[in-house]
Amino acid sequence: MVFWGEGCFSNPSSVAKQIEIDSLIKDVWPGSESPQDSAITRDINRTFPAHDYFKDTGGDGQDSLYKICKAYSVYDEEIGYCQGQSFLAAVLLLHMPEEQAFSVLVKIMFDYGLRELFKQNFEDLHCKFYQLERLMQEYIPDLYTHFLEISLEAHMYASQWFLTLFTAKFPLYMVFHIIDLLLCEGISVIFNVALGLLKTTRDDLLLTDFEGALKFFRVQLPKRYRSEENAKKLMELACSMKISQKKLKKYEREYHTMREQQAQQEDPIERFERENRRLQEANMRLEQENDDLAHELVTSKIALRKDLDNAEEKADALNKELLMTKQKLIDAEDEKRRLEEESAQLKEMCRRELDKAELEIKKNSSIIGDYKQICSQLSERLEKQQVANKAEIEKIRQKIDNCEHCREFFNKEGRLKVVSISREGSDEDTDEEKEGLKNQLREMELELAQTKLQLVEAECKIQDLEHDLGQALNEVQASRKTWFNRTLSSIKTVTGVQGKETC
């Protein structure tokens, strides 16, 4: 039992060393002419056209593949070059150098018996078909019966399985493992893989007719194993099936016995005509399959080239977008640095404005304190003046009350009375006293008027000071509000710009 990716194929030198053909390789590599040169050249371009190593015309892959196929056609003159050999040689080239790939190809063709399938009008190949049908009769009887009913024979769908070792249509990761198994177990592994394919697709094939079955084998079956998981399950199923060599030998003897009986019963001319028709049909079918395969490969190559062009265009667009993004990033970083500098400047300006506002507040607080102190001093002086005026008035009032002559001219409130004086009872002394009292009264009234005027002026000064104080307070509040609004709008502007830049 071999495991995925292990075995002789992982170490091809172990196979190549068993072939002692170094001198022969030198003789035929690559100078000798090949009679199948045109067929080889035609098939090289059709071999894995979507693979990077073989897709370029005149590239290293196609050049190495051409030399191997040409060298083998010269080396094995009996078989020469047959369609399908290029796929097997290409698979070997993907794992080893040219000379080693040629040695392993010779080993598979001679020691593993693959070249026997091409000899004697593909007689051994038809024997393999008979063995496969007998194995189907044993392992998948319902599918065997269905194929008999729709007249579908093994050579119609399994010829490439044996001649190309599944390399022509199936994915490479599946082909690698099949070749690995073949190098370890022998060519009988083909029966295991073939039965595995038929078993896993049994339900679908039972629903098809003749044309549908051929199309299924040609198109749908290879696509199913493009998934590595499906290919791995298939190989696990193929490895789990035990097909004894005795059973294969038994079926081989049955085939040869049947062929001998047919040869004895048939007229030689009819037999040759039948064999000729069968070979012509097989050849036409193989050519049709080859053309379909070539068309599919060319179509795949065109599709892959288109996908590659689209991918390159997309890559160019992404590169341009990347350059634009990098430029935007550089611009954004420059803008970020500029905003950081502006933010630092704004912070410094705010700090200076704040210090200035604090100084103004301290200054205004000092002015307000001085103003309050002045107002307090004025209030105290006015109060003292009022007290003094009241005391003076009270003193005058007391004098008036103590004077008998003056008491007659003033009422209780201290106001002057209007009295009538008899002319007959007046004398010069009374006139002089009256005149003196009037003068004294006028002086007192004048002094009282001056005191009232001083009181009014003091009140006016107080009102002016209160007005100045209010204006000063309003100016301080206005300056603080203006500074605060200016600072706030600057902060909002900076934060708004940074928010947009971040978005």
Short mmCIF file of C-alpha atoms in Angstrom, two decimals:
data_model
loop_
_atom_site.label_atom_id
_atom_site.label_comp_id
_atom_site.label_asym_id
_atom_site.label_seq_id
_atom_site.Cartn_x
_atom_site.Cartn_y
_atom_site.Cartn_z
CA MET A 1 0.00 0.00 0.00
CA VAL A 2 1.37 3.43 -0.95
CA PHE A 3 0.23 6.75 0.38
CA TRP A 4 -0.53 10.03 -1.32
CA GLY A 5 2.66 11.54 -2.73
CA GLU A 6 4.93 8.68 -1.63
CA GLY A 7 6.48 5.69 -3.41
CA CYS A 8 8.79 5.19 -6.38
CA PHE A 9 7.51 8.25 -8.23
CA SER A 10 8.72 10.44 -5.38
CA ASN A 11 12.22 9.02 -5.95
CA PRO A 12 12.48 8.37 -9.72
CA SER A 13 16.20 7.75 -9.58
CA SER A 14 15.50 4.36 -7.95
CA VAL A 15 13.73 3.35 -11.16
CA ALA A 16 16.06 5.05 -13.59
CA LYS A 17 19.17 3.40 -12.17
CA GLN A 18 17.82 -0.02 -13.13
CA ILE A 19 17.97 0.88 -16.84
CA GLU A 20 21.37 0.41 -18.32
CA ILE A 21 20.87 2.48 -21.44
CA ASP A 22 23.29 5.34 -20.94
CA SER A 23 25.13 4.57 -24.16
CA LEU A 24 21.85 4.18 -26.05
CA ILE A 25 20.64 7.56 -24.79
CA LYS A 26 23.81 9.15 -26.12
CA ASP A 27 23.24 7.49 -29.50
CA VAL A 28 19.65 8.63 -29.96
CA TRP A 29 19.59 11.88 -27.98
CA PRO A 30 18.58 13.96 -29.86
CA GLY A 31 20.32 13.94 -33.25
CA SER A 32 18.64 10.98 -35.03
CA GLU A 33 15.69 11.61 -37.28
CA SER A 34 12.26 10.24 -36.36
CA PRO A 35 9.70 9.07 -38.96
CA GLN A 36 6.92 10.33 -36.65
CA ASP A 37 8.40 13.82 -36.33
CA SER A 38 5.32 15.58 -37.76
CA ALA A 39 2.95 13.70 -35.41
CA ILE A 40 5.19 14.49 -32.46
CA THR A 41 5.34 18.19 -33.36
CA ARG A 42 1.54 18.30 -33.73
CA ASP A 43 0.92 16.66 -30.34
CA ILE A 44 3.44 18.76 -28.40
CA ASN A 45 1.27 21.88 -28.63
CA ARG A 46 -1.75 19.87 -27.45
CA THR A 47 -0.06 18.49 -24.34
CA PHE A 48 -1.04 20.38 -21.17
CA PRO A 49 -1.39 23.74 -22.99
CA ALA A 50 -2.66 25.41 -19.81
CA HIS A 51 0.35 24.37 -17.71
CA ASP A 52 2.95 27.10 -17.18
CA TYR A 53 5.84 24.79 -18.11
CA PHE A 54 4.36 23.62 -21.42
CA LYS A 55 2.17 26.52 -22.60
CA ASP A 56 4.84 28.55 -24.42
CA THR A 57 5.61 27.46 -27.99
CA GLY A 58 9.35 26.91 -28.25
CA GLY A 59 9.74 27.14 -24.48
CA ASP A 60 11.86 24.89 -22.28
CA GLY A 61 8.94 22.57 -21.49
CA GLN A 62 7.90 21.94 -25.09
CA ASP A 63 11.53 21.60 -26.18
CA SER A 64 12.27 18.94 -23.54
CA LEU A 65 9.01 17.10 -24.32
CA TYR A 66 9.79 17.07 -28.05
CA LYS A 67 13.27 15.64 -27.45
CA ILE A 68 11.96 12.83 -25.20
CA CYS A 69 9.18 11.77 -27.62
CA LYS A 70 11.54 11.92 -30.59
CA ALA A 71 14.25 9.97 -28.76
CA TYR A 72 11.82 7.20 -27.77
CA SER A 73 10.43 6.90 -31.32
CA VAL A 74 14.01 6.33 -32.53
CA TYR A 75 14.89 4.07 -29.62
CA ASP A 76 11.81 1.79 -29.96
CA GLU A 77 11.44 1.38 -33.72
CA GLU A 78 8.80 -1.36 -33.39
CA ILE A 79 6.34 0.90 -31.56
CA GLY A 80 7.73 4.31 -32.41
CA TYR A 81 5.60 7.26 -31.29
CA CYS A 82 1.91 6.70 -30.47
CA GLN A 83 -0.67 9.28 -29.54
CA GLY A 84 -0.83 9.71 -25.78
CA GLN A 85 2.87 9.09 -25.11
CA SER A 86 3.47 12.85 -24.91
CA PHE A 87 1.17 13.12 -21.86
CA LEU A 88 3.07 10.40 -19.98
CA ALA A 89 6.42 11.96 -20.92
CA ALA A 90 5.16 15.39 -19.79
CA VAL A 91 4.11 14.01 -16.38
CA LEU A 92 7.60 12.54 -15.94
CA LEU A 93 9.25 15.82 -16.97
CA LEU A 94 7.41 17.65 -14.19
CA HIS A 95 9.35 15.52 -11.66
CA MET A 96 12.82 14.91 -13.13
CA PRO A 97 15.38 16.06 -15.73
CA GLU A 98 15.17 15.07 -19.41
CA GLU A 99 17.55 12.09 -19.36
CA GLN A 100 15.99 10.63 -16.24
CA ALA A 101 12.46 11.13 -17.59
CA PHE A 102 13.45 9.28 -20.78
CA SER A 103 14.89 6.41 -18.73
CA VAL A 104 11.71 6.09 -16.63
CA LEU A 105 9.57 6.21 -19.80
CA VAL A 106 11.58 3.32 -21.28
CA LYS A 107 11.23 1.43 -17.99
CA ILE A 108 7.44 1.82 -17.97
CA MET A 109 7.09 0.86 -21.63
CA PHE A 110 9.33 -2.24 -21.50
CA ASP A 111 9.47 -3.59 -17.94
CA TYR A 112 5.91 -2.64 -16.93
CA GLY A 113 4.47 -3.92 -20.23
CA LEU A 114 2.84 -0.74 -21.49
CA ARG A 115 4.32 -1.18 -25.00
CA GLU A 116 2.62 -4.59 -25.29
CA LEU A 117 -0.70 -2.74 -25.56
CA PHE A 118 0.41 -1.21 -28.88
CA LYS A 119 1.65 -4.43 -30.51
CA GLN A 120 -0.16 -6.93 -32.81
CA ASN A 121 -3.03 -4.63 -33.71
CA PHE A 122 -3.64 -3.77 -30.03
CA GLU A 123 -4.39 -7.42 -29.25
CA ASP A 124 -3.18 -7.14 -25.66
CA LEU A 125 -5.20 -3.95 -25.22
CA HIS A 126 -8.40 -5.79 -26.20
CA CYS A 127 -7.45 -8.50 -23.73
CA LYS A 128 -7.31 -5.78 -21.04
CA PHE A 129 -10.78 -4.62 -22.11
CA TYR A 130 -12.11 -8.18 -21.74
CA GLN A 131 -10.54 -8.46 -18.27
CA LEU A 132 -12.12 -5.13 -17.23
CA GLU A 133 -15.58 -6.27 -18.39
CA ARG A 134 -15.23 -9.57 -16.48
CA LEU A 135 -14.20 -7.61 -13.35
CA MET A 136 -17.24 -5.38 -13.83
CA GLN A 137 -19.43 -8.47 -14.10
CA GLU A 138 -18.07 -9.58 -10.73
CA TYR A 139 -17.86 -6.28 -8.82
CA ILE A 140 -20.55 -4.10 -10.51
CA PRO A 141 -23.02 -6.55 -12.12
CA ASP A 142 -25.89 -4.08 -12.58
CA LEU A 143 -23.67 -1.60 -14.42
CA TYR A 144 -22.23 -4.44 -16.54
CA THR A 145 -25.76 -5.47 -17.52
CA HIS A 146 -26.71 -1.87 -18.31
CA PHE A 147 -23.70 -1.50 -20.62
CA LEU A 148 -24.72 -4.70 -22.43
CA GLU A 149 -28.23 -3.32 -22.90
CA ILE A 150 -27.02 -0.06 -24.45
CA SER A 151 -24.23 -1.83 -26.43
CA LEU A 152 -21.44 0.09 -24.72
CA GLU A 153 -18.16 -1.82 -24.88
CA ALA A 154 -15.04 -1.19 -22.79
CA HIS A 155 -12.89 -0.13 -25.76
CA MET A 156 -15.31 2.79 -26.32
CA TYR A 157 -14.48 4.52 -23.03
CA ALA A 158 -11.40 2.85 -21.48
CA SER A 159 -8.86 2.98 -24.31
CA GLN A 160 -7.16 6.16 -23.03
CA TRP A 161 -7.16 4.82 -19.48
CA PHE A 162 -4.79 2.04 -20.55
CA LEU A 163 -2.83 3.73 -23.36
CA THR A 164 -2.10 7.04 -21.54
CA LEU A 165 -2.39 5.82 -17.92
CA PHE A 166 -5.14 8.40 -17.22
CA THR A 167 -2.76 11.28 -18.02
CA ALA A 168 -4.72 12.77 -20.93
CA LYS A 169 -7.86 14.06 -19.20
CA PHE A 170 -7.61 13.75 -15.43
CA PRO A 171 -6.09 16.36 -13.06
CA LEU A 172 -2.36 16.15 -12.48
CA TYR A 173 -2.51 15.60 -8.70
CA MET A 174 -4.59 12.47 -9.41
CA VAL A 175 -2.30 11.36 -12.27
CA PHE A 176 0.81 11.70 -10.09
CA HIS A 177 -0.60 9.26 -7.58
CA ILE A 178 -1.69 6.80 -10.27
CA ILE A 179 1.84 6.76 -11.75
CA ASP A 180 3.23 6.36 -8.24
CA LEU A 181 0.98 3.34 -7.67
CA LEU A 182 1.88 1.88 -11.07
CA LEU A 183 5.63 2.08 -10.36
CA CYS A 184 5.05 0.30 -7.03
CA GLU A 185 2.35 -2.26 -7.91
CA GLY A 186 2.53 -2.77 -11.65
CA ILE A 187 0.19 -2.14 -14.57
CA SER A 188 -2.65 -4.03 -12.89
CA VAL A 189 -3.27 -0.84 -10.86
CA ILE A 190 -5.12 0.45 -13.93
CA PHE A 191 -7.90 -2.07 -13.18
CA ASN A 192 -8.19 -0.80 -9.60
CA VAL A 193 -8.51 2.81 -10.72
CA ALA A 194 -10.92 1.91 -13.56
CA LEU A 195 -13.20 -0.05 -11.21
CA GLY A 196 -13.00 2.80 -8.70
CA LEU A 197 -14.13 5.26 -11.38
CA LEU A 198 -17.02 3.03 -12.44
CA LYS A 199 -18.11 2.39 -8.86
CA THR A 200 -18.13 6.04 -7.83
CA THR A 201 -20.14 7.02 -10.95
CA ARG A 202 -22.39 3.94 -11.03
CA ASP A 203 -25.63 5.79 -10.14
CA ASP A 204 -25.10 8.41 -12.85
CA LEU A 205 -24.15 5.88 -15.54
CA LEU A 206 -27.22 3.72 -14.88
CA LEU A 207 -29.38 6.66 -15.98
CA THR A 208 -27.63 7.22 -19.33
CA ASP A 209 -28.12 5.87 -22.83
CA PHE A 210 -25.33 5.09 -25.31
CA GLU A 211 -24.60 8.69 -26.36
CA GLY A 212 -25.09 10.00 -22.84
CA ALA A 213 -22.63 7.46 -21.44
CA LEU A 214 -19.95 8.37 -24.00
CA LYS A 215 -20.40 12.07 -23.24
CA PHE A 216 -20.28 11.37 -19.51
CA PHE A 217 -16.94 9.54 -19.85
CA ARG A 218 -15.53 12.24 -22.13
CA VAL A 219 -16.63 15.41 -20.28
CA GLN A 220 -18.27 15.00 -16.89
CA LEU A 221 -16.08 12.26 -15.41
CA PRO A 222 -12.76 14.21 -15.54
CA LYS A 223 -14.44 17.35 -14.14
CA ARG A 224 -15.68 15.44 -11.12
CA TYR A 225 -12.11 14.84 -9.94
CA ARG A 226 -10.88 18.40 -10.19
CA SER A 227 -11.56 18.45 -6.48
CA GLU A 228 -8.58 17.02 -4.62
CA GLU A 229 -10.92 15.63 -1.97
CA ASN A 230 -12.82 13.56 -4.57
CA ALA A 231 -9.54 12.39 -6.15
CA LYS A 232 -8.20 11.33 -2.77
CA LYS A 233 -11.39 9.33 -2.00
CA LEU A 234 -11.14 7.63 -5.41
CA MET A 235 -7.54 6.59 -4.81
CA GLU A 236 -8.37 5.30 -1.35
CA LEU A 237 -11.16 3.19 -2.89
CA ALA A 238 -8.82 1.94 -5.65
CA CYS A 239 -6.15 0.95 -3.10
CA SER A 240 -8.71 -0.88 -0.96
CA MET A 241 -9.79 -3.15 -3.83
CA LYS A 242 -7.90 -6.44 -4.02
CA ILE A 243 -7.59 -7.88 -7.54
CA SER A 244 -5.51 -11.05 -7.61
CA GLN A 245 -3.11 -11.77 -10.44
CA LYS A 246 -4.52 -15.31 -10.66
CA LYS A 247 -7.91 -13.90 -11.51
CA LEU A 248 -6.44 -11.66 -14.19
CA LYS A 249 -4.51 -14.61 -15.66
CA LYS A 250 -7.69 -16.65 -15.69
CA TYR A 251 -9.55 -13.93 -17.61
CA GLU A 252 -6.59 -13.64 -20.00
CA ARG A 253 -6.75 -17.36 -20.77
CA GLU A 254 -10.51 -17.08 -21.31
CA TYR A 255 -9.94 -14.27 -23.80
CA HIS A 256 -7.30 -16.16 -25.78
CA THR A 257 -9.47 -19.33 -25.81
CA MET A 258 -12.40 -17.28 -27.05
CA ARG A 259 -10.25 -15.69 -29.72
CA GLU A 260 -8.98 -19.11 -30.88
CA GLN A 261 -12.52 -20.45 -31.13
CA GLN A 262 -13.58 -17.42 -33.13
CA ALA A 263 -10.57 -17.87 -35.42
CA GLN A 264 -11.45 -21.50 -36.05
CA GLN A 265 -15.13 -20.79 -36.72
CA GLU A 266 -14.69 -17.70 -38.85
CA ASP A 267 -13.55 -17.44 -42.39
CA PRO A 268 -10.12 -15.77 -42.42
CA ILE A 269 -11.26 -13.12 -44.87
CA GLU A 270 -14.33 -12.28 -42.80
CA ARG A 271 -12.21 -12.23 -39.65
CA PHE A 272 -9.71 -9.87 -41.18
CA GLU A 273 -12.50 -7.68 -42.50
CA ARG A 274 -14.13 -7.63 -39.07
CA GLU A 275 -10.81 -6.86 -37.42
CA ASN A 276 -10.18 -4.14 -39.99
CA ARG A 277 -13.60 -2.58 -39.36
CA ARG A 278 -13.06 -2.76 -35.63
CA LEU A 279 -9.65 -1.16 -35.90
CA GLN A 280 -11.00 1.54 -38.22
CA GLU A 281 -13.81 2.27 -35.78
CA ALA A 282 -11.35 2.35 -32.90
CA ASN A 283 -9.04 4.62 -34.88
CA MET A 284 -11.87 6.98 -35.81
CA ARG A 285 -13.05 7.04 -32.22
CA LEU A 286 -9.55 7.72 -30.95
CA GLU A 287 -9.08 10.49 -33.51
CA GLN A 288 -12.44 11.98 -32.53
CA GLU A 289 -11.49 11.80 -28.87
CA ASN A 290 -8.13 13.33 -29.70
CA ASP A 291 -9.78 16.15 -31.66
CA ASP A 292 -12.26 16.74 -28.84
CA LEU A 293 -9.41 16.75 -26.37
CA ALA A 294 -7.40 19.12 -28.55
CA HIS A 295 -10.41 21.42 -28.92
CA GLU A 296 -11.04 21.32 -25.19
CA LEU A 297 -7.39 22.04 -24.47
CA VAL A 298 -7.27 24.93 -26.94
CA THR A 299 -10.51 26.29 -25.51
CA SER A 300 -9.10 25.97 -22.01
CA LYS A 301 -5.90 27.67 -23.12
CA ILE A 302 -7.86 30.56 -24.63
CA ALA A 303 -10.00 30.85 -21.51
CA LEU A 304 -6.94 30.75 -19.29
CA ARG A 305 -5.22 33.36 -21.43
CA LYS A 306 -8.30 35.55 -21.15
CA ASP A 307 -8.40 35.02 -17.41
CA LEU A 308 -4.69 35.83 -17.27
CA ASP A 309 -5.23 39.05 -19.24
CA ASN A 310 -8.10 40.00 -16.95
CA ALA A 311 -5.96 39.20 -13.94
CA GLU A 312 -3.11 41.32 -15.31
CA GLU A 313 -5.50 44.20 -15.99
CA LYS A 314 -6.90 43.84 -12.52
CA ALA A 315 -3.38 43.72 -11.11
CA ASP A 316 -2.48 46.91 -13.00
CA ALA A 317 -5.61 48.60 -11.70
CA LEU A 318 -4.83 47.45 -8.18
CA ASN A 319 -1.25 48.70 -8.52
CA LYS A 320 -2.50 52.09 -9.66
CA GLU A 321 -4.98 52.14 -6.81
CA LEU A 322 -2.19 51.15 -4.43
CA LEU A 323 0.01 54.01 -5.68
CA MET A 324 -2.89 56.43 -5.31
CA THR A 325 -3.56 55.11 -1.83
CA LYS A 326 0.10 55.51 -0.90
CA GLN A 327 0.07 59.08 -2.22
CA LYS A 328 -3.13 59.78 -0.26
CA LEU A 329 -1.48 58.30 2.80
CA ILE A 330 1.55 60.57 2.35
CA ASP A 331 -0.76 63.59 1.89
CA ALA A 332 -2.75 62.53 4.93
CA GLU A 333 0.42 62.25 6.99
CA ASP A 334 1.52 65.72 5.84
CA GLU A 335 -1.91 67.10 6.67
CA LYS A 336 -1.75 65.38 10.03
CA ARG A 337 1.62 66.96 10.77
CA ARG A 338 0.31 70.35 9.68
CA LEU A 339 -2.76 70.00 11.87
CA GLU A 340 -0.60 68.91 14.79
CA GLU A 341 1.55 72.03 14.33
CA GLU A 342 -1.56 74.21 14.08
CA SER A 343 -2.99 72.50 17.13
CA ALA A 344 0.22 73.16 19.05
CA GLN A 345 0.17 76.79 17.94
CA LEU A 346 -3.48 77.07 18.89
CA LYS A 347 -2.78 75.57 22.29
CA GLU A 348 0.07 78.04 22.80
CA MET A 349 -2.16 80.90 21.71
CA CYS A 350 -4.92 79.73 24.04
CA ARG A 351 -2.41 79.50 26.86
CA ARG A 352 -1.18 83.05 26.20
CA GLU A 353 -4.76 84.33 25.93
CA LEU A 354 -5.62 82.58 29.15
CA ASP A 355 -2.63 84.10 30.93
CA LYS A 356 -3.55 87.52 29.53
CA ALA A 357 -7.17 87.07 30.63
CA GLU A 358 -6.03 86.03 34.09
CA LEU A 359 -3.84 89.16 34.29
CA GLU A 360 -6.76 91.32 33.14
CA ILE A 361 -9.02 89.66 35.67
CA LYS A 362 -6.46 90.28 38.41
CA LYS A 363 -6.05 93.87 37.22
CA ASN A 364 -9.81 94.44 37.07
CA SER A 365 -10.17 92.80 40.45
CA SER A 366 -7.60 95.25 41.80
CA ILE A 367 -9.46 98.18 40.16
CA ILE A 368 -12.75 96.95 41.53
CA GLY A 369 -11.17 96.61 44.97
CA ASP A 370 -9.79 100.15 44.78
CA TYR A 371 -13.15 101.40 43.54
CA LYS A 372 -14.93 99.70 46.39
CA GLN A 373 -12.43 101.13 48.81
CA ILE A 374 -12.97 104.64 47.36
CA CYS A 375 -16.74 104.20 47.51
CA SER A 376 -16.43 103.03 51.08
CA GLN A 377 -14.28 106.03 51.96
CA LEU A 378 -16.74 108.43 50.24
CA SER A 379 -19.63 106.81 52.02
CA GLU A 380 -17.84 107.18 55.32
CA ARG A 381 -17.02 110.83 54.58
CA LEU A 382 -20.63 111.55 53.56
CA GLU A 383 -21.92 109.87 56.64
CA LYS A 384 -19.50 111.89 58.78
CA GLN A 385 -20.51 115.09 56.91
CA GLN A 386 -24.17 114.32 57.40
CA VAL A 387 -23.60 113.62 61.08
CA ALA A 388 -21.65 116.87 61.40
CA ASN A 389 -24.34 118.82 59.54
CA LYS A 390 -27.03 117.31 61.72
CA ALA A 391 -25.02 118.15 64.81
CA GLU A 392 -24.51 121.73 63.57
CA ILE A 393 -28.20 122.08 62.79
CA GLU A 394 -29.07 120.66 66.16
CA LYS A 395 -26.66 123.05 67.77
CA ILE A 396 -28.24 125.99 65.91
CA ARG A 397 -31.67 124.78 66.85
CA GLN A 398 -30.65 124.62 70.48
CA LYS A 399 -29.31 128.16 70.29
CA ILE A 400 -32.60 129.30 68.78
CA ASP A 401 -34.54 127.48 71.46
CA ASN A 402 -32.43 129.06 74.16
CA CYS A 403 -32.88 132.55 72.72
CA GLU A 404 -36.15 134.17 73.69
CA HIS A 405 -36.09 136.59 70.79
CA CYS A 406 -35.33 133.92 68.20
CA ARG A 407 -37.85 131.45 69.53
CA GLU A 408 -40.65 133.76 68.45
CA PHE A 409 -39.52 133.59 64.81
CA PHE A 410 -39.20 129.76 64.53
CA ASN A 411 -41.74 127.01 64.95
CA LYS A 412 -41.13 123.62 66.45
CA GLU A 413 -39.82 122.28 63.13
CA GLY A 414 -37.24 125.04 63.02
CA ARG A 415 -38.88 127.05 60.27
CA LEU A 416 -39.24 130.84 60.32
CA LYS A 417 -42.55 132.24 61.52
CA VAL A 418 -44.23 135.23 59.92
CA VAL A 419 -45.12 137.69 62.67
CA SER A 420 -46.56 141.18 62.60
CA ILE A 421 -44.72 143.76 64.59
CA SER A 422 -46.44 146.81 65.79
CA ARG A 423 -44.82 149.98 64.72
CA GLU A 424 -45.80 151.70 67.84
CA GLY A 425 -44.00 149.20 70.12
CA SER A 426 -40.76 148.95 68.10
CA ASP A 427 -37.62 150.79 68.91
CA GLU A 428 -34.14 150.99 67.53
CA ASP A 429 -32.75 148.07 69.61
CA THR A 430 -35.39 145.69 68.37
CA ASP A 431 -34.66 146.64 64.75
CA GLU A 432 -30.99 145.99 65.22
CA GLU A 433 -31.62 142.59 66.80
CA LYS A 434 -34.01 141.64 64.06
CA GLU A 435 -31.53 142.70 61.46
CA GLY A 436 -28.84 140.68 63.19
CA LEU A 437 -31.09 137.63 63.43
CA LYS A 438 -31.99 137.90 59.77
CA ASN A 439 -28.34 138.06 58.79
CA GLN A 440 -27.57 135.11 61.00
CA LEU A 441 -30.54 133.26 59.55
CA ARG A 442 -29.40 134.00 56.00
CA GLU A 443 -25.94 132.69 56.84
CA MET A 444 -27.40 129.55 58.35
CA GLU A 445 -29.66 129.01 55.33
CA LEU A 446 -26.71 129.58 53.01
CA GLU A 447 -24.61 127.14 55.00
CA LEU A 448 -27.48 124.63 54.94
CA ALA A 449 -27.85 125.07 51.16
CA GLN A 450 -24.14 124.49 50.68
CA THR A 451 -24.33 121.34 52.82
CA LYS A 452 -27.25 120.05 50.75
CA LEU A 453 -25.34 120.87 47.56
CA GLN A 454 -22.31 118.94 48.82
CA LEU A 455 -24.62 116.06 49.71
CA VAL A 456 -26.12 116.06 46.19
CA GLU A 457 -22.66 116.24 44.59
CA ALA A 458 -21.52 113.30 46.74
CA GLU A 459 -24.57 111.28 45.64
CA CYS A 460 -23.82 112.15 42.00
CA LYS A 461 -20.23 110.99 42.42
CA ILE A 462 -21.47 107.77 43.98
CA GLN A 463 -23.80 107.22 41.03
CA ASP A 464 -20.98 107.93 38.59
CA LEU A 465 -18.69 105.51 40.39
CA GLU A 466 -21.42 102.87 40.39
CA HIS A 467 -21.93 103.49 36.67
CA ASP A 468 -18.18 103.20 36.00
CA LEU A 469 -18.05 100.06 38.13
CA GLY A 470 -20.91 98.52 36.12
CA GLN A 471 -19.22 99.39 32.84
CA ALA A 472 -15.95 97.91 34.06
CA LEU A 473 -17.71 94.72 35.13
CA ASN A 474 -19.48 94.53 31.77
CA GLU A 475 -16.22 95.04 29.92
CA VAL A 476 -14.54 92.29 31.96
CA GLN A 477 -17.43 89.90 31.33
CA ALA A 478 -17.51 90.85 27.62
CA SER A 479 -13.76 90.35 27.28
CA ARG A 480 -13.95 87.00 29.07
CA LYS A 481 -16.93 85.94 26.92
CA THR A 482 -15.19 87.05 23.68
CA TRP A 483 -11.99 85.21 24.62
CA PHE A 484 -13.97 82.12 25.60
CA ASN A 485 -16.00 82.16 22.34
CA ARG A 486 -12.85 82.68 20.26
CA THR A 487 -11.05 79.83 22.01
CA LEU A 488 -14.11 77.56 21.76
CA SER A 489 -14.59 78.20 18.02
CA SER A 490 -10.86 77.59 17.40
CA ILE A 491 -11.07 74.28 19.24
CA LYS A 492 -14.23 73.34 17.33
CA THR A 493 -12.56 74.20 14.03
CA VAL A 494 -9.50 72.08 14.82
CA THR A 495 -11.54 69.15 16.08
CA GLY A 496 -13.89 69.37 13.07
CA VAL A 497 -10.98 69.30 10.59
CA GLN A 498 -9.36 66.38 12.41
CA GLY A 499 -12.69 64.50 12.47
CA LYS A 500 -13.15 64.92 8.74
CA GLU A 501 -9.57 63.84 8.10
CA THR A 502 -10.08 60.76 10.25
CA CYS A 503 -13.26 59.84 8.36
#
